[in-house]
Short mmCIF file of C-alpha atoms in Angstrom, two decimals:
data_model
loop_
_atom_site.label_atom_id
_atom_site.label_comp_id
_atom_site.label_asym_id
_atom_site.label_seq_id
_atom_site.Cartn_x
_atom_site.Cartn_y
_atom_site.Cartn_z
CA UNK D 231 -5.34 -18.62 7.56
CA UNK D 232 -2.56 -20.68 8.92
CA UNK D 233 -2.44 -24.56 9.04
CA UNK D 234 -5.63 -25.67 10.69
CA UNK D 235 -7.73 -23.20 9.68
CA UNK D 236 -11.13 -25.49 8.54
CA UNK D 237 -13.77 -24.80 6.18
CA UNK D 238 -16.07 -23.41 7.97
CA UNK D 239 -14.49 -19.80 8.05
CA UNK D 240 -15.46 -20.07 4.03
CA UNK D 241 -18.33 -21.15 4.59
CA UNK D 242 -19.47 -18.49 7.23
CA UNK D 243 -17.46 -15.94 4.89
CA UNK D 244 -19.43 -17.23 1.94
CA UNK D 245 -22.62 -17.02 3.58
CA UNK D 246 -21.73 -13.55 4.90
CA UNK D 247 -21.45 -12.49 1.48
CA UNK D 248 -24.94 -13.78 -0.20
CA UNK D 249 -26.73 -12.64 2.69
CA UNK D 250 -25.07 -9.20 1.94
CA UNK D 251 -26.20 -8.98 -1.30
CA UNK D 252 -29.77 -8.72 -0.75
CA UNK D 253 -29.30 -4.88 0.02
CA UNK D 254 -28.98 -2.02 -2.31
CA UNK D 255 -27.29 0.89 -1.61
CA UNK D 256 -29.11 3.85 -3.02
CA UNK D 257 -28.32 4.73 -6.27
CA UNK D 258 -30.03 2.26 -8.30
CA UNK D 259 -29.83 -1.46 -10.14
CA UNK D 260 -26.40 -1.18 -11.54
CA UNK D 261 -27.16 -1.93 -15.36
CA UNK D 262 -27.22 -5.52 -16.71
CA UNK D 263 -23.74 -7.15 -17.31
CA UNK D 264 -21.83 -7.64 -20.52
CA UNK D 265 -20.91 -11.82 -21.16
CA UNK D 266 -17.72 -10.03 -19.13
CA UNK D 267 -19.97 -9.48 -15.98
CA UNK D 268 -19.77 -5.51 -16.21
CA UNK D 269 -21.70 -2.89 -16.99
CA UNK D 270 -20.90 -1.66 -20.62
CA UNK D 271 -20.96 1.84 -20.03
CA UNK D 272 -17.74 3.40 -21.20
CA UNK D 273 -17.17 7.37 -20.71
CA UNK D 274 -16.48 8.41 -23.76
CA UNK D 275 -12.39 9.94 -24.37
CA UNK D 276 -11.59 13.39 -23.92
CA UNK D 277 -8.81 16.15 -23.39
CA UNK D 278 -5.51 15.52 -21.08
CA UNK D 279 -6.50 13.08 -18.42
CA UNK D 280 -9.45 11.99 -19.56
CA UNK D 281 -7.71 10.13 -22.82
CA UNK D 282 -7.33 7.24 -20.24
CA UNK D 283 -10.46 4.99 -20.31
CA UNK D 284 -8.59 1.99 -18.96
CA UNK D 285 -6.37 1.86 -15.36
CA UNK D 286 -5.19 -0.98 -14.71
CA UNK D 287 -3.23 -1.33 -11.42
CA UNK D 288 -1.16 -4.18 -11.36
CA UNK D 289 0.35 -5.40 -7.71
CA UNK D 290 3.51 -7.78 -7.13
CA UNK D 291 4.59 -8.59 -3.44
CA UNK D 292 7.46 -7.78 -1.40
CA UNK D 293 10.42 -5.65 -2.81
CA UNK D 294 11.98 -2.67 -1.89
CA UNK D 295 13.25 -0.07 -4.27
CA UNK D 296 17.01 0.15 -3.53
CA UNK D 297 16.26 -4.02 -4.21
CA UNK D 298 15.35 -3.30 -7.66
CA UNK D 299 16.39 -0.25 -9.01
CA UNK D 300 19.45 0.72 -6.20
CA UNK D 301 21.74 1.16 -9.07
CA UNK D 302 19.28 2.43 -11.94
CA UNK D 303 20.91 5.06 -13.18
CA UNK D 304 19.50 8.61 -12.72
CA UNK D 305 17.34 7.46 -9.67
CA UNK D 306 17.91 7.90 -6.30
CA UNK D 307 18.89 4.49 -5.20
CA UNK D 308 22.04 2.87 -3.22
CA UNK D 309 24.46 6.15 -2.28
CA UNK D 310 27.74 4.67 -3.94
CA UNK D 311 31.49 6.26 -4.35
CA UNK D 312 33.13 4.55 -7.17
CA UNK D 313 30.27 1.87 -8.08
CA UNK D 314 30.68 1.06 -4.03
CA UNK D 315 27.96 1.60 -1.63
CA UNK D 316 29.13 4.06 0.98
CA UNK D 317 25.83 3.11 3.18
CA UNK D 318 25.84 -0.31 5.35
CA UNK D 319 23.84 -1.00 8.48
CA UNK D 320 24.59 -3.39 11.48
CA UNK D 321 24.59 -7.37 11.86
CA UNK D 322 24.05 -8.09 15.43
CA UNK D 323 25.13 -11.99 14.87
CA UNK D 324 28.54 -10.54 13.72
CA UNK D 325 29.59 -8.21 16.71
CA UNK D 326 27.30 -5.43 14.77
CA UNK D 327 29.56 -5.78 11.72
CA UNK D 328 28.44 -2.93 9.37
CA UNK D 329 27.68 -4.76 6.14
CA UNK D 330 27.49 -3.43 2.77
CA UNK D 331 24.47 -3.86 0.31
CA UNK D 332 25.70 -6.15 -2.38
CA UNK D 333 24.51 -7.22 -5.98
CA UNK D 334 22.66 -10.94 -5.23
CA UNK D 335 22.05 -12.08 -8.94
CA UNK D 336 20.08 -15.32 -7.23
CA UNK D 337 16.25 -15.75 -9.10
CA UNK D 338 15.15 -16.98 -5.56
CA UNK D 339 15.21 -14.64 -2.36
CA UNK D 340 14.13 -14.30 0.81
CA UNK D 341 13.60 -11.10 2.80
CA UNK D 342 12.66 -10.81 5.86
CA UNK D 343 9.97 -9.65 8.21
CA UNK D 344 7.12 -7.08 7.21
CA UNK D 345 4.35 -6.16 9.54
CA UNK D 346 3.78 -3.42 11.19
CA UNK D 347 6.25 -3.94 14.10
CA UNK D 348 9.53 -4.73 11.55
CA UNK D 349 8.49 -1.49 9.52
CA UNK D 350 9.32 0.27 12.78
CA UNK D 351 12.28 -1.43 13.89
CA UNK D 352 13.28 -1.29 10.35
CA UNK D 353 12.85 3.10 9.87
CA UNK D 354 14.49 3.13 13.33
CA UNK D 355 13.71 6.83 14.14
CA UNK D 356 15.14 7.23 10.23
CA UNK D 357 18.04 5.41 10.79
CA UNK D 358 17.15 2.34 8.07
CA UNK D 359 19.71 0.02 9.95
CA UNK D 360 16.96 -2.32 11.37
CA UNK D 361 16.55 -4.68 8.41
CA UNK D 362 19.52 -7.75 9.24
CA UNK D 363 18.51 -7.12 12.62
CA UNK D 364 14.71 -8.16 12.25
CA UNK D 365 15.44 -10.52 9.61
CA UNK D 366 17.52 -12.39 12.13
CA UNK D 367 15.18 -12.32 15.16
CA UNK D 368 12.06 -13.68 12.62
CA UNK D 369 14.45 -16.33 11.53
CA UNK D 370 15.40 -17.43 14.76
CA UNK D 371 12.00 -17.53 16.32
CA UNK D 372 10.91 -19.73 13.16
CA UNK D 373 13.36 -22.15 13.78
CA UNK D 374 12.36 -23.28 16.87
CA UNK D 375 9.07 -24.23 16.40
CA UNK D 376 8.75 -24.49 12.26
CA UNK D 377 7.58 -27.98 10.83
CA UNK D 378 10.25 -27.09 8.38
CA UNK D 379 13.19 -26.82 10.14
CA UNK D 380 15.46 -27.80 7.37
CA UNK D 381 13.94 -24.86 4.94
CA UNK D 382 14.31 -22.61 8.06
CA UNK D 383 18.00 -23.18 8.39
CA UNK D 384 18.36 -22.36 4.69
CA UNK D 385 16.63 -19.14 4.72
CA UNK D 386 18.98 -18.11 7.64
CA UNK D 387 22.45 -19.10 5.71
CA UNK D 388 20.84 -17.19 2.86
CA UNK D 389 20.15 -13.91 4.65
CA UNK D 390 19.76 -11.73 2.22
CA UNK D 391 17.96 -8.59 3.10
CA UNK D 392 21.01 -5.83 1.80
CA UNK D 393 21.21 -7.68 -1.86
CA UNK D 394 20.09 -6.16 -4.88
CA UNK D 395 19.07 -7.05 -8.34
CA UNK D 396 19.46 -4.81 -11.30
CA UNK D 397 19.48 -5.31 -14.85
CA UNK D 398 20.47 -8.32 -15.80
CA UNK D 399 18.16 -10.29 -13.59
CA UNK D 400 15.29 -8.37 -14.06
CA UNK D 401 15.73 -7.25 -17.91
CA UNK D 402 12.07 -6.40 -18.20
CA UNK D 403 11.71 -4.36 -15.65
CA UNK D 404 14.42 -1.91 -16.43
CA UNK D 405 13.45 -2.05 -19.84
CA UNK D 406 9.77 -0.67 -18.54
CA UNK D 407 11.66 2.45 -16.76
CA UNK D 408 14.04 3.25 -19.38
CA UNK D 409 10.97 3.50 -22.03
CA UNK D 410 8.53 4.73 -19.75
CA UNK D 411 8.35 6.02 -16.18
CA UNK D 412 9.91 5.15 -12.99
CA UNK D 413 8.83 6.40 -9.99
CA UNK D 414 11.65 6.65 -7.29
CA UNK D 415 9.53 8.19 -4.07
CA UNK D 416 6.53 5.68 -3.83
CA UNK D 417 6.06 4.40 -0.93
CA UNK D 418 3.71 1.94 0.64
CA UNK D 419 1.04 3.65 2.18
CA UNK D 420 0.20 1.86 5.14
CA UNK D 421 3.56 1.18 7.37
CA UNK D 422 2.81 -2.41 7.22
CA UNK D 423 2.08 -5.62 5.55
CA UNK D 424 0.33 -6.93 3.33
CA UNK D 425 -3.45 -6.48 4.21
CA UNK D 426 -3.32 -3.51 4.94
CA UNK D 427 -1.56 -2.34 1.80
CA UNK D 428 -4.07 -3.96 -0.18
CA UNK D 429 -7.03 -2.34 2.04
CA UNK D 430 -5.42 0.99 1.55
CA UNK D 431 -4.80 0.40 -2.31
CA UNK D 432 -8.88 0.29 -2.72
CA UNK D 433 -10.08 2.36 0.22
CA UNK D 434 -7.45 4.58 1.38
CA UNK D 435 -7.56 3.13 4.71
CA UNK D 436 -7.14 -0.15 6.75
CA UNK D 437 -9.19 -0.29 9.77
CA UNK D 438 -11.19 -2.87 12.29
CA UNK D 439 -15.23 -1.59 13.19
CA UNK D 440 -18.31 -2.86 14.48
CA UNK D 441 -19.86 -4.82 11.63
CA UNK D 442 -22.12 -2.83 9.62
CA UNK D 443 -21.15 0.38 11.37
CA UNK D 444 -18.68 2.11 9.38
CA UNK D 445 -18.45 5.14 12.31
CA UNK D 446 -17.23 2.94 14.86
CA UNK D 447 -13.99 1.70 12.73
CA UNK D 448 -10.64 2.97 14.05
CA UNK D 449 -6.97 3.05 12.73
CA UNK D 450 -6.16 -1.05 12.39
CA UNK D 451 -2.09 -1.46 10.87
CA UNK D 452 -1.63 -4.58 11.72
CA UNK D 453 -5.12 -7.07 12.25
CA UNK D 454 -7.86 -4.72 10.62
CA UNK D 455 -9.87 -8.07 11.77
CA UNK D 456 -13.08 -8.38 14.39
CA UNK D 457 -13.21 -11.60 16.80
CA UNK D 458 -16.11 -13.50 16.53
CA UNK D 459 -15.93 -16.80 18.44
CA UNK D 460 -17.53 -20.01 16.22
CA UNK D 461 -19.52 -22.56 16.62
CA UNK D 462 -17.09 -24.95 18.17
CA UNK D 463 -16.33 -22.28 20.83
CA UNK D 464 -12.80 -20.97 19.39
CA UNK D 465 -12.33 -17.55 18.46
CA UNK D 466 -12.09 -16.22 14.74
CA UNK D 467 -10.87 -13.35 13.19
CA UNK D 468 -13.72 -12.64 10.19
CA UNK D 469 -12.97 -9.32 8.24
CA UNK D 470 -15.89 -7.08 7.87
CA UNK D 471 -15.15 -3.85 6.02
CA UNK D 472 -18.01 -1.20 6.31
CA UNK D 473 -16.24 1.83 5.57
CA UNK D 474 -16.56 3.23 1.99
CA UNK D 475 -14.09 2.14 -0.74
CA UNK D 476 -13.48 3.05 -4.46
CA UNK D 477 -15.73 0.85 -6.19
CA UNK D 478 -18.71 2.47 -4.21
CA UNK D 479 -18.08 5.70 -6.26
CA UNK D 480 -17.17 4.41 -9.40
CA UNK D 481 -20.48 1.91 -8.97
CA UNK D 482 -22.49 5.07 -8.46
CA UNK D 483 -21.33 6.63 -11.44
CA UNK D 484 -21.35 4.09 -13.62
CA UNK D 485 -17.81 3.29 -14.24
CA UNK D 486 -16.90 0.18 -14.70
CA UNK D 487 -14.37 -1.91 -12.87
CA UNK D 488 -12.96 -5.74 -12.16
CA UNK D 489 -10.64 -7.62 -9.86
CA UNK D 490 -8.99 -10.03 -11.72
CA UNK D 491 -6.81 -12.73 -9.28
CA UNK D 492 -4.45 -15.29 -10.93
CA UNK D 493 -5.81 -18.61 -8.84
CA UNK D 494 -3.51 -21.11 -7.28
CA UNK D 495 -2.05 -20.75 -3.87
CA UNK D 496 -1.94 -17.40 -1.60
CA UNK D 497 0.57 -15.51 -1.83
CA UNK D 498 2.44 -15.65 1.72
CA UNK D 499 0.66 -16.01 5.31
CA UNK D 500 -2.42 -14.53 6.47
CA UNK D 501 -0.84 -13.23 9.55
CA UNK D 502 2.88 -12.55 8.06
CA UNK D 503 4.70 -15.06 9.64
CA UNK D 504 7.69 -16.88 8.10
CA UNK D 505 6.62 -19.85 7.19
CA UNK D 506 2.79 -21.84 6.74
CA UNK D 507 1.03 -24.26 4.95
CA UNK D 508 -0.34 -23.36 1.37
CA UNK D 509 -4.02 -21.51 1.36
CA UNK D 510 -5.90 -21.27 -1.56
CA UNK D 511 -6.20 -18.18 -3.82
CA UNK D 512 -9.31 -18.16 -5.66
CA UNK D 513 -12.32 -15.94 -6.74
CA UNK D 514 -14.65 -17.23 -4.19
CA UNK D 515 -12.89 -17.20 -1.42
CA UNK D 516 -12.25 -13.50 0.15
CA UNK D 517 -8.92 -13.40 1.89
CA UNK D 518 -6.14 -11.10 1.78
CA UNK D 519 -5.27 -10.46 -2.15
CA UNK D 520 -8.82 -10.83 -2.52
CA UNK D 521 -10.25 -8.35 0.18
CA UNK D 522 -13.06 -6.31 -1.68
CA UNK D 523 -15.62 -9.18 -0.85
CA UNK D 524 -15.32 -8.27 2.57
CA UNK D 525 -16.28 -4.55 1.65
CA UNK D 526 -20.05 -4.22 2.45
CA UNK D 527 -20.83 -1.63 -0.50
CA UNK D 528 -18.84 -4.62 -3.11
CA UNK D 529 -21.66 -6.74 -1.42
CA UNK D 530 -24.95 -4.63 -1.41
CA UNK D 531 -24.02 -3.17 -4.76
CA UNK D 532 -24.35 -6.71 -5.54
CA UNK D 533 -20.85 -6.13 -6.88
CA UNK D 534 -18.68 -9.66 -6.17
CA UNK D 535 -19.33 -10.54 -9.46
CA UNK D 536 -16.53 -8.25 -10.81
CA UNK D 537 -13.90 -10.45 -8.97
CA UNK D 538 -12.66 -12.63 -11.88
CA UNK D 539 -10.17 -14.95 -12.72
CA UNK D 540 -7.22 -14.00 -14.46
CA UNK D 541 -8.83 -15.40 -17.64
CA UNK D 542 -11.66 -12.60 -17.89
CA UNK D 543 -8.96 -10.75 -18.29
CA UNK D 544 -6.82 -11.92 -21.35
CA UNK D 545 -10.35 -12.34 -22.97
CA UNK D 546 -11.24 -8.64 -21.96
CA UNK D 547 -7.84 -7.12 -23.80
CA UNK D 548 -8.31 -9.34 -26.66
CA UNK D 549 -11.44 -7.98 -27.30
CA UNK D 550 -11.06 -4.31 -26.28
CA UNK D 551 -14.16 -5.13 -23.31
CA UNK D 552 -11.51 -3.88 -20.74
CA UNK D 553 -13.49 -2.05 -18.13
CA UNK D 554 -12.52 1.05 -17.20
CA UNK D 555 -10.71 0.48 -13.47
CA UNK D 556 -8.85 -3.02 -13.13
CA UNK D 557 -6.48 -5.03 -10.34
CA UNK D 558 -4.76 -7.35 -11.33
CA UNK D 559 -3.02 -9.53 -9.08
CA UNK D 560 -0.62 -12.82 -8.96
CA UNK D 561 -0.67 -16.00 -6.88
CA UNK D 562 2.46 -17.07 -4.94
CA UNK D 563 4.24 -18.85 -7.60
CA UNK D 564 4.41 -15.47 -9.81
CA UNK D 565 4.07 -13.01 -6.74
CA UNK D 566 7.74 -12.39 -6.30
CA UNK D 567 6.96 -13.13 -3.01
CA UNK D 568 10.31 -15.02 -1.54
CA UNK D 569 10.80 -17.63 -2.24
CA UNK D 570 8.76 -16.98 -5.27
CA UNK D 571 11.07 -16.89 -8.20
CA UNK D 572 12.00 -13.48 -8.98
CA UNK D 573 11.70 -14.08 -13.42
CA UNK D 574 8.89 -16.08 -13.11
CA UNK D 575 7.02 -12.86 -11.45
CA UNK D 576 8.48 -10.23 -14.05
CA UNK D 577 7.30 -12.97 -16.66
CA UNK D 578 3.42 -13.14 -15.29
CA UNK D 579 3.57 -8.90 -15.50
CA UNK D 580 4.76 -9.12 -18.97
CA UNK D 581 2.06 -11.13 -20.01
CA UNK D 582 -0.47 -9.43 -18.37
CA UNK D 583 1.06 -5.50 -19.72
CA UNK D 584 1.42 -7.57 -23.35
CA UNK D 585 -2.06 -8.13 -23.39
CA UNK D 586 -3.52 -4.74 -22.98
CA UNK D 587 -0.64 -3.48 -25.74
CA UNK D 588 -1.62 -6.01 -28.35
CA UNK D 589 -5.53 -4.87 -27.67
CA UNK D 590 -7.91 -2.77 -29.29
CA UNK D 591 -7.62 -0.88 -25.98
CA UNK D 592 -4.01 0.35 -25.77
CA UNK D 593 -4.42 3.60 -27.05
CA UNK D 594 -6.62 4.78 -23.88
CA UNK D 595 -4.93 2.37 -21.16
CA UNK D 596 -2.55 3.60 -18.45
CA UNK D 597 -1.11 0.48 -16.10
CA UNK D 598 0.40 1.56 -12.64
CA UNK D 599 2.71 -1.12 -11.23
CA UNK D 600 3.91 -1.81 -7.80
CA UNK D 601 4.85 -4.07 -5.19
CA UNK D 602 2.84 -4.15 -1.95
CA UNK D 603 5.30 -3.72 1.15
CA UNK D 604 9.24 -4.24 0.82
CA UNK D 605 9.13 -7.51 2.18
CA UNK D 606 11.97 -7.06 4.45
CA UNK D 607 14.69 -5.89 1.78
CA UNK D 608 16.61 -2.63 2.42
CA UNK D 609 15.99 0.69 1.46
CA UNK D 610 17.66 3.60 2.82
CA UNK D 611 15.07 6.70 2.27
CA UNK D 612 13.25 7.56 5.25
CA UNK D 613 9.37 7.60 4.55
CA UNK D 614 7.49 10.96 5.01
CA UNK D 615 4.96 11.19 7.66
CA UNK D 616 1.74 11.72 6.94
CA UNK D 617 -0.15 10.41 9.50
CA UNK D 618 -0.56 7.72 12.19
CA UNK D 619 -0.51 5.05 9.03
CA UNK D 620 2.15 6.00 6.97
CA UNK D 621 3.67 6.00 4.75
CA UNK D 622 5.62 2.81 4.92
CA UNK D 623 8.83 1.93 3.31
CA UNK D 624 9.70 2.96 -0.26
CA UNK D 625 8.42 0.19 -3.50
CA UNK D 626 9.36 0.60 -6.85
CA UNK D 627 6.78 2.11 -8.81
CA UNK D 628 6.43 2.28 -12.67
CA UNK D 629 4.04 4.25 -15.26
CA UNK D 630 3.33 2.47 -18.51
CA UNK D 631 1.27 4.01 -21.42
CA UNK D 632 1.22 5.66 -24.82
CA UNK D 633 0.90 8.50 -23.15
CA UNK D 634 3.80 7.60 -20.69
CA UNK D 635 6.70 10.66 -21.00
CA UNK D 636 9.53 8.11 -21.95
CA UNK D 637 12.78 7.33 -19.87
CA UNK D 638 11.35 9.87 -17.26
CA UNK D 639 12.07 9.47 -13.49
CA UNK D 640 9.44 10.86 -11.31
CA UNK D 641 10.82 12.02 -8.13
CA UNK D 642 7.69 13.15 -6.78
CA UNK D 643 6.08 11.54 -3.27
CA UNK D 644 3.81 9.15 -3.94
CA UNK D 645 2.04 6.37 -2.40
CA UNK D 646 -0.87 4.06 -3.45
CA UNK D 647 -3.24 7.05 -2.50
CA UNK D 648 -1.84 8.83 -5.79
CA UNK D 649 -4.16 5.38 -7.69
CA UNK D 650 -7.05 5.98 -6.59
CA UNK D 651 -6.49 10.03 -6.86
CA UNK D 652 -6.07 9.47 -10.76
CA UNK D 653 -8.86 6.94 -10.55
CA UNK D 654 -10.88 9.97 -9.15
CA UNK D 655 -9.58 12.42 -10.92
CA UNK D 656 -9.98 10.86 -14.40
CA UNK D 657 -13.55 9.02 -13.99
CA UNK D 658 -15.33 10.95 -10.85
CA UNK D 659 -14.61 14.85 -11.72
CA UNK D 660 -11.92 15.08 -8.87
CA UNK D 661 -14.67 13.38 -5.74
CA UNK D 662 -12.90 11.54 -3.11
CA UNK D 663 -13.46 9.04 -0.93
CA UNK D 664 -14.46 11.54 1.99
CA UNK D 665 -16.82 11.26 4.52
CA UNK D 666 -17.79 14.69 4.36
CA UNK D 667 -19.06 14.35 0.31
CA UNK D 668 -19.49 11.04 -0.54
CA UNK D 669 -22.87 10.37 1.31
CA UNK D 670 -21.64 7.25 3.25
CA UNK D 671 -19.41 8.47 6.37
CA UNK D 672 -17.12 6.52 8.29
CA UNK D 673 -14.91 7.55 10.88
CA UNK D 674 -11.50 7.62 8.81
CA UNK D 675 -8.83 10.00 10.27
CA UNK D 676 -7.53 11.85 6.74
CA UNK D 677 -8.41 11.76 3.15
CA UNK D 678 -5.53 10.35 1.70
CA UNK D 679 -5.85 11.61 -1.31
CA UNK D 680 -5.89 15.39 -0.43
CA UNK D 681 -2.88 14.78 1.55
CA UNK D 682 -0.73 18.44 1.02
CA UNK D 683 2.57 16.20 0.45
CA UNK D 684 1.52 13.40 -2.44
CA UNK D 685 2.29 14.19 -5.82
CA UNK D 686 -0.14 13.80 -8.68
CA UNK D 687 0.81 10.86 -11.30
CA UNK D 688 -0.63 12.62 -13.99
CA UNK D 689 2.14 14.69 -14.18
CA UNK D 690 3.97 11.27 -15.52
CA UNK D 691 1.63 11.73 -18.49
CA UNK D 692 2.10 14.04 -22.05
CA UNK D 693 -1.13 14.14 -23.43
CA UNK D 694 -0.18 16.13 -26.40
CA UNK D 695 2.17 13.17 -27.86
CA UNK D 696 1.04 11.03 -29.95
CA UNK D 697 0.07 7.74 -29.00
CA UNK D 698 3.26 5.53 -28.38
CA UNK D 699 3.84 2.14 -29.67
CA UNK D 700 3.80 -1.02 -27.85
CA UNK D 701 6.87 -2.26 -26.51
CA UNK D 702 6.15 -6.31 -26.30
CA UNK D 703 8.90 -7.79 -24.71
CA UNK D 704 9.36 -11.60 -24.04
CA UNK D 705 7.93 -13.12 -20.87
CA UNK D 706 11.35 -14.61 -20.19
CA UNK D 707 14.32 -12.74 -22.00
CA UNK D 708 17.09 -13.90 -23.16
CA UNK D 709 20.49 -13.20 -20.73
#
């Protein structure tokens, strides 16, 4: 959705979507909604996992691990001798120069390149030395043909892929992992971008199909798009998503769920490049943050009402009505997504994790939060391979609940996959998205969730503690 994209892609989208909710998949009328639009069935507590009633899953944009928490202590982050990093990788504008990471205490940033090509270049057979390099090439593309040349130029004096933040620019953050959990090996599970990270976060998988024929979609890392060619003649790319995602099961069993979006602008491009004009980011309007629209069981389930604004949300924790599976995710001014400002992005989260620890609900909520690809910024731990998709480069991760082991680094592999495996394991009795069980195949190449290498995030829980406190910290802290 770059500059000169017209209305009429919503409006075909739009009208896409209420002709898709005439059918039902079997199963039955999902039962009437609350005033909150979900169903009010709540499974009632029990023993270990099942003491969580409420996940919510809470997605920022763009940062790399070693960019956050490189220097948190006990994690594995920036190798350093002496409080000096003893890694640096090559700048090919400066006669391959090796340069160091460095500690950038700037609120503003700007990355570099993330799609599906840069997460190659930037792994580099395992290397990690492709990140200036990429940066650079993106930045010099831009400038030639950018409306914004001036802004262009800026971003390449301010190249800033090797610097890292720790805690005294994001205060909040740390605080998080030193009271709760940190994960230091979760990475993004599609070796990509955006879209497909978010695709992957509720299906498992990011692919293109046939529309309405979920066993003709294959492997799609980069445009998991069809081409359809409009009325004026022009081709379109129009998402249509048949294979099965996660609100199909928890539909069929009852569990409720919600996608709440923070309206305002999109956060970054629809097709990752550099620089484009503002898009909006609103409930009606499917697009990339916003993807489960596209999702034919979200439509015949007659599901799309359970994409909210952010506002059904606040209301929800206030009133302990959270449902029992939740996204929640930012617009571009509090994405963190460059040149989003890094504090006004750790202030959203705390507002949104304040809420469900000043609610009725605390005492059965678990939030998982992340950051969707690493937006360019550095990170030296090669990703495992589990298949042709992934994993992608490693994102900070971080466990927050009363149940939450405190000051605990997880150093187990994780990805996104490891959500909706807790999702499944704590609501569905262990089922998985899988073809072979779920009685709606597709053609998807693994089940990411039984994947022999990821770790299982309930190990970041102690059940047997008591229920912890809440820890409300101050949207903007105090330096």
């Amino acid at each position: 959705m770059k500059k000169g994209t017209t209305g009429t892609i919503i409006v075909l989208v739009l009208a896409i979507l209420v002709s898709g909710c005439a059918t039902i998949i079997p199963g039955g009328t999902p039962p009437p909604p609350t005033t909150t639009g979900w169903p009010t069935i709540i499974p009632a507590p029990g023993e270990g996992i099942h003491k969580i009633r409420h996940v919510i899953i809470i997605m920022q944009e763009n940062r790399a691990f070693d960019e956050y928490f490189g220097t948190y202590p006990g994690a594995d982050g920036i190798p350093m001798m002496n409080s000096v990093p003893t890694v640096c990788i090559p700048d090919p504008d400066k006669n391959e120069q090796c340069v160091r990471p460095y500690h950038d205490p700037r609120d503003i940033n700007f990355g570099g390149p993330h799609s599906q090509y840069e997460s190659e270049a930037d792994i580099n057979g395992g290397k990690m030395d492709g990140f200036i390099e990429q940066a650079e090439i993106a930045i010099n593309n831009t400038c030639t043909k950018t409306a914004h040349p001036g802004e262009c130029m800026a971003e390449k004096a301010e190249l800033d892929v090797l610097g890292y933040h720790d805690r005294h620019e994001i205060p909040n953050y740390w605080a998080y992992a030193d009271n709760f959990v940190l994960q230091d090996r979760m990475f993004e599970s599609a070796a990509s971008w955006s879209l497909p990270s978010h695709l992957f976060m509720v299906s498992g998988w990011s692919a293109t199909c046939k529309p309405g024929d979920p066993m003709s979609c294959v492997d799609a890392l980069q445009g998991p798009e069809r081409l359809i060619i409009g009325e004026n003649g022009m081709p379109t790319k129009i998402p249509d998503y048949p294979w099965t995602d996660i609100t199909f099961l928890l539909h069929q069993n009852n569990v409720s769920w919600a996608y709440y979006l923070e309206e305002g602008d999109q956060p970054d491009c629809a097709d990752d490049a550099m620089f484009c004009e503002a898009e909006p980011h609103r409930v009606a309007v499917p697009e990339i943050w916003n993807p489960l629209p596209w999702f034919e069981t979200v439509r015949r389930d007659d599901q799309v009402k359970n994409i909210q604004a952010i506002d059904r949300y606040f209301a929800a924790a206030r009133s302990g009505n959270l449902p029992n599976v939740m996204w929640v995710n930012p617009n571009q001014t509090v994405s963190e997504h460059p040149p989003a400002r890094v504090s006004d992005g750790q202030a959203w989260t705390t507002s949104i994790i304040n809420a469900a620890m000043e609610g009725p609900d605390w005492n059965s909520t678990a939030i998982f939060l992340s950051w969707d690809d690493w937006g360019g910024f550095y990170d030296h731990v090669i990703p495992p391979k589990v298949d042709r998709n992934g994993y992608g480069i490693r994102v900070p991760g971080i466990v927050i609940s009363p149940y939450a082991k405190k000051g605990y680094i997880d150093h187990q592999t994780l990805s996104f996959d490891a959500y909706l495996k807790f999702i499944e394991d704590d609501f569905l009795n262990g089922s998985r998205i899988d073809p072979a069980t779920d009685f709606r195949p597709d053609s998807r190449p693994a089940v990411r969730e039984n994947a022999p290498v990821l770790g299982d995030i309930a190990y970041d829980f102690d059940f047997n503690q008591s229920p912890r406190q809440q820890m409300v910290l101050p949207p903007y802290p105090k330096k």
